[in-house]
PDB file of C-alpha atoms in Angstrom:
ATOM      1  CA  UNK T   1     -26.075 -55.547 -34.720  1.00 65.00           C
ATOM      2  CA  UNK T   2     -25.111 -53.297 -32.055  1.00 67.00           C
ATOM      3  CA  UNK T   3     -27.814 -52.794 -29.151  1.00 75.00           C
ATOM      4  CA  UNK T   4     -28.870 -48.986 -28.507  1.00 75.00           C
ATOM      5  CA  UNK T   5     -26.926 -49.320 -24.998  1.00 76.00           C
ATOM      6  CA  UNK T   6     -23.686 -49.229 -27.069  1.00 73.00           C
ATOM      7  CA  UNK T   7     -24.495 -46.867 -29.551  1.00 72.00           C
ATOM      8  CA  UNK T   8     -22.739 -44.073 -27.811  1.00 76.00           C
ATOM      9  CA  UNK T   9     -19.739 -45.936 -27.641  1.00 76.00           C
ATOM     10  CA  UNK T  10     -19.441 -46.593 -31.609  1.00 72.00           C
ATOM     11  CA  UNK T  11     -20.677 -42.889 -33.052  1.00 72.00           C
ATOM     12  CA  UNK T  12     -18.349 -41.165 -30.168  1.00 73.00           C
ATOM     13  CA  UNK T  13     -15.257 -41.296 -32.584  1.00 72.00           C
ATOM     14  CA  UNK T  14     -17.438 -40.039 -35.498  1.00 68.00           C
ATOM     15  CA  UNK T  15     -18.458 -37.122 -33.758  1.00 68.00           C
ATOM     16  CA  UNK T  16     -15.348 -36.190 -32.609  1.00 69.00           C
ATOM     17  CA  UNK T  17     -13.297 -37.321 -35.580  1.00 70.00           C
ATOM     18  CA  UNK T  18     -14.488 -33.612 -38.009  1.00 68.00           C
ATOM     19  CA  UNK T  19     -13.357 -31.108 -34.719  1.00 67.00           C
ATOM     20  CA  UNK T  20      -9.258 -32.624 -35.056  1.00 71.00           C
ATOM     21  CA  UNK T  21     -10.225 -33.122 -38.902  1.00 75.00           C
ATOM     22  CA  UNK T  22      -9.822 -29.151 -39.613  1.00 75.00           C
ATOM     23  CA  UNK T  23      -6.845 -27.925 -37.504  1.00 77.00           C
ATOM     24  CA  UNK T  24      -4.545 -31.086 -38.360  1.00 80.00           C
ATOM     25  CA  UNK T  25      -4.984 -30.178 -41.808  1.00 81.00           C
ATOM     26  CA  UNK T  26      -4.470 -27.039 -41.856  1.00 81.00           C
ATOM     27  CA  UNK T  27      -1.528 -27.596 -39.909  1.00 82.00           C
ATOM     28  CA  UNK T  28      -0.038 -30.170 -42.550  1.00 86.00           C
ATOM     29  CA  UNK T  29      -0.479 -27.116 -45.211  1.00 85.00           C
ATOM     30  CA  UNK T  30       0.797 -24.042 -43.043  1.00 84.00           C
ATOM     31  CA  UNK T  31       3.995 -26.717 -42.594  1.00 86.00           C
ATOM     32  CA  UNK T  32       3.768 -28.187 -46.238  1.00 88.00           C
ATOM     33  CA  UNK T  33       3.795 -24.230 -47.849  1.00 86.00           C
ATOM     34  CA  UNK T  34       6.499 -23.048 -45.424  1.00 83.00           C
ATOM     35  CA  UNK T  35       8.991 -25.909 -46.253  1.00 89.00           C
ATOM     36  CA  UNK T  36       8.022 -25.402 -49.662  1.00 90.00           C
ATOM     37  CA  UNK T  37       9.812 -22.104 -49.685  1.00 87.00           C
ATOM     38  CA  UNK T  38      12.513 -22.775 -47.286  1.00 88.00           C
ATOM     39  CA  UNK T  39      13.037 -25.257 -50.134  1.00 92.00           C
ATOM     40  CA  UNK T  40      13.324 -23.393 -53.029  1.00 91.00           C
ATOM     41  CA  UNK T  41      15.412 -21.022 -50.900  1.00 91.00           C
ATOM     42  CA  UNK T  42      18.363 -23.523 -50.529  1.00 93.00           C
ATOM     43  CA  UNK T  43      18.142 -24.937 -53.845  1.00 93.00           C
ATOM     44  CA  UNK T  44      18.770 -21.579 -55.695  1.00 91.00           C
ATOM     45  CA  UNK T  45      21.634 -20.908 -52.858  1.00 91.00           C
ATOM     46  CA  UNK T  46      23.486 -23.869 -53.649  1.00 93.00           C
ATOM     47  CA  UNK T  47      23.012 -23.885 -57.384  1.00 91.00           C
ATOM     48  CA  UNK T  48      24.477 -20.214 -57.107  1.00 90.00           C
ATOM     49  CA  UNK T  49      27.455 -21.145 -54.858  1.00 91.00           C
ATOM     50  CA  UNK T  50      28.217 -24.196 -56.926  1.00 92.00           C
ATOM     51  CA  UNK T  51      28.170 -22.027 -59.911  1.00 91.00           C
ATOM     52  CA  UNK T  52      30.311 -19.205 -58.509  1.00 89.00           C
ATOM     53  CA  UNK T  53      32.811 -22.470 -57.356  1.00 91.00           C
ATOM     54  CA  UNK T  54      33.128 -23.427 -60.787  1.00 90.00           C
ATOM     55  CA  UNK T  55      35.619 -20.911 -61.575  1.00 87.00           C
ATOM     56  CA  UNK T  56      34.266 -19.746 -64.830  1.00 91.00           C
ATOM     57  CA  UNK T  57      33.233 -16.536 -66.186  1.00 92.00           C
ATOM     58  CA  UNK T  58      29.634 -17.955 -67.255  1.00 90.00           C
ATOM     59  CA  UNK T  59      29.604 -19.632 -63.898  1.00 89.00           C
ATOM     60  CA  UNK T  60      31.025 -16.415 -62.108  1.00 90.00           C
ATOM     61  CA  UNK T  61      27.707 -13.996 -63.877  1.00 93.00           C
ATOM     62  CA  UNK T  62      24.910 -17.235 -62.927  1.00 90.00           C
ATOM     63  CA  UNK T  63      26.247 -17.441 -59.627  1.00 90.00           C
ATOM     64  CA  UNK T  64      25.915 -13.798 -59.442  1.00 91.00           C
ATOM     65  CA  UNK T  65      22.136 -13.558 -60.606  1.00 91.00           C
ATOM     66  CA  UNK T  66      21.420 -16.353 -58.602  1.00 89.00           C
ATOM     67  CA  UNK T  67      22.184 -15.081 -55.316  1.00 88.00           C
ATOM     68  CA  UNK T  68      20.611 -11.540 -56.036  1.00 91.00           C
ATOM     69  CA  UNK T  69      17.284 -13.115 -56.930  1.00 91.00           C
ATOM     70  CA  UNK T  70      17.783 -14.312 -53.274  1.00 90.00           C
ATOM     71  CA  UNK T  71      16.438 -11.138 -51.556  1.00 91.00           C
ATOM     72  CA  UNK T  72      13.104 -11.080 -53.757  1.00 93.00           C
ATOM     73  CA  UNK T  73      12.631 -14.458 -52.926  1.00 91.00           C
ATOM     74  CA  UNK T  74      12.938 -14.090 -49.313  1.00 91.00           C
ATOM     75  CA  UNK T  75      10.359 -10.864 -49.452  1.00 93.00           C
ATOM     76  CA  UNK T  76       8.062 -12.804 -51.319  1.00 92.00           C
ATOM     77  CA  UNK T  77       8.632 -16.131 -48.856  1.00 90.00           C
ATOM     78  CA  UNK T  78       7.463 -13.653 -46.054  1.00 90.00           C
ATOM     79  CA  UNK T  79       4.626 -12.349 -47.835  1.00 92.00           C
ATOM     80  CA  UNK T  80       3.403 -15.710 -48.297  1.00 89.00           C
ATOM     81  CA  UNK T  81       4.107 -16.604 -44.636  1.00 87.00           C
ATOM     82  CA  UNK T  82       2.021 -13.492 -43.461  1.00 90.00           C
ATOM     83  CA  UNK T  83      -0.648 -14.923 -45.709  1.00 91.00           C
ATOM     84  CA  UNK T  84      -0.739 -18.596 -44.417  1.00 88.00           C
ATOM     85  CA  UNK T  85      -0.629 -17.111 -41.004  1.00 86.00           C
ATOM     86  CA  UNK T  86      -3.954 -15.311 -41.527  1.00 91.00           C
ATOM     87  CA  UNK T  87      -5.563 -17.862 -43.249  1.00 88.00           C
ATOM     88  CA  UNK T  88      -4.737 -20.202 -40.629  1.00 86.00           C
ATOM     89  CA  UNK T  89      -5.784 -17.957 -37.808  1.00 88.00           C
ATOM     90  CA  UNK T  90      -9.308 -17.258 -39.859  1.00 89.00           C
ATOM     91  CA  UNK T  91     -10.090 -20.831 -40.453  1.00 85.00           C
ATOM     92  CA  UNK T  92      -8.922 -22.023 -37.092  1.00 84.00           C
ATOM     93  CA  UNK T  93     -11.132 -19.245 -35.451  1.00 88.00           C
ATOM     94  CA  UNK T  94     -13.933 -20.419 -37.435  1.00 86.00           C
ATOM     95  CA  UNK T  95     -13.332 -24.360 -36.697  1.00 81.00           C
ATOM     96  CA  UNK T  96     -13.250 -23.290 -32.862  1.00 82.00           C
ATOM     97  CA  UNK T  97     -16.570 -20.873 -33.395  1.00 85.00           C
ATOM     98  CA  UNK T  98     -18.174 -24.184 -35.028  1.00 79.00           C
ATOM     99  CA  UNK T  99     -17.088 -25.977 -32.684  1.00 75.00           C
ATOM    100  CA  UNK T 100     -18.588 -24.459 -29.448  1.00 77.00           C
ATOM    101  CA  UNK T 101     -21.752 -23.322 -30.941  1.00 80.00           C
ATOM    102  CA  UNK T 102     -22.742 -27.281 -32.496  1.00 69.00           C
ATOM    103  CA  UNK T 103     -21.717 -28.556 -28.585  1.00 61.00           C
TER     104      UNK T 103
END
């Protein structure tokens, strides 16, 4: 058993451990959803370039429709980005608001 001397020594971490909890998460998602589309950005690019390099009519049209779905893609990607930057400002706001008002 620990004597009461020590006790702020051992809880320390476990009150400290919730206020880098909150904004290292959210900065694992804000990173996880923008690779996430930077992702699916370069897959669809290279399956249309590899199609257009196949030489082939069929390949020639997919190639095509691949890259022109490109543009609607980015527009949504920076949709989504304005999103996850509000949501992170909002909860990161509110983590720093708990923060200072429990302390």
């Amino acid at each position: 058993m620990v004597p009461p001397l020590f006790w702020p020594l051992f809880l320390s971490p476990l009150k400290l451990s919730p206020s880098f909890r909150g904004p290292f998460s959210l900065g694992v998602r804000l990173g996880a959803n923008l690779t996430a589309g930077h992702m699916i950005l370069h897959i669809i690019s290279d399956f249309g370039a590899q199609m257009l390099a196949s030489g082939t009519v069929a390949g020639g049209v997919g190639g095509v429709l691949c890259t022109s779905m490109l543009f609607p893609i980015c527009v949504l990607e920076m949709a989504v980005a304005v999103v996850q930057a509000y949501v992170f400002c909002m909860l990161t706001t509110m983590y720093m608001k708990d923060a200072h008002e429990l302390h």
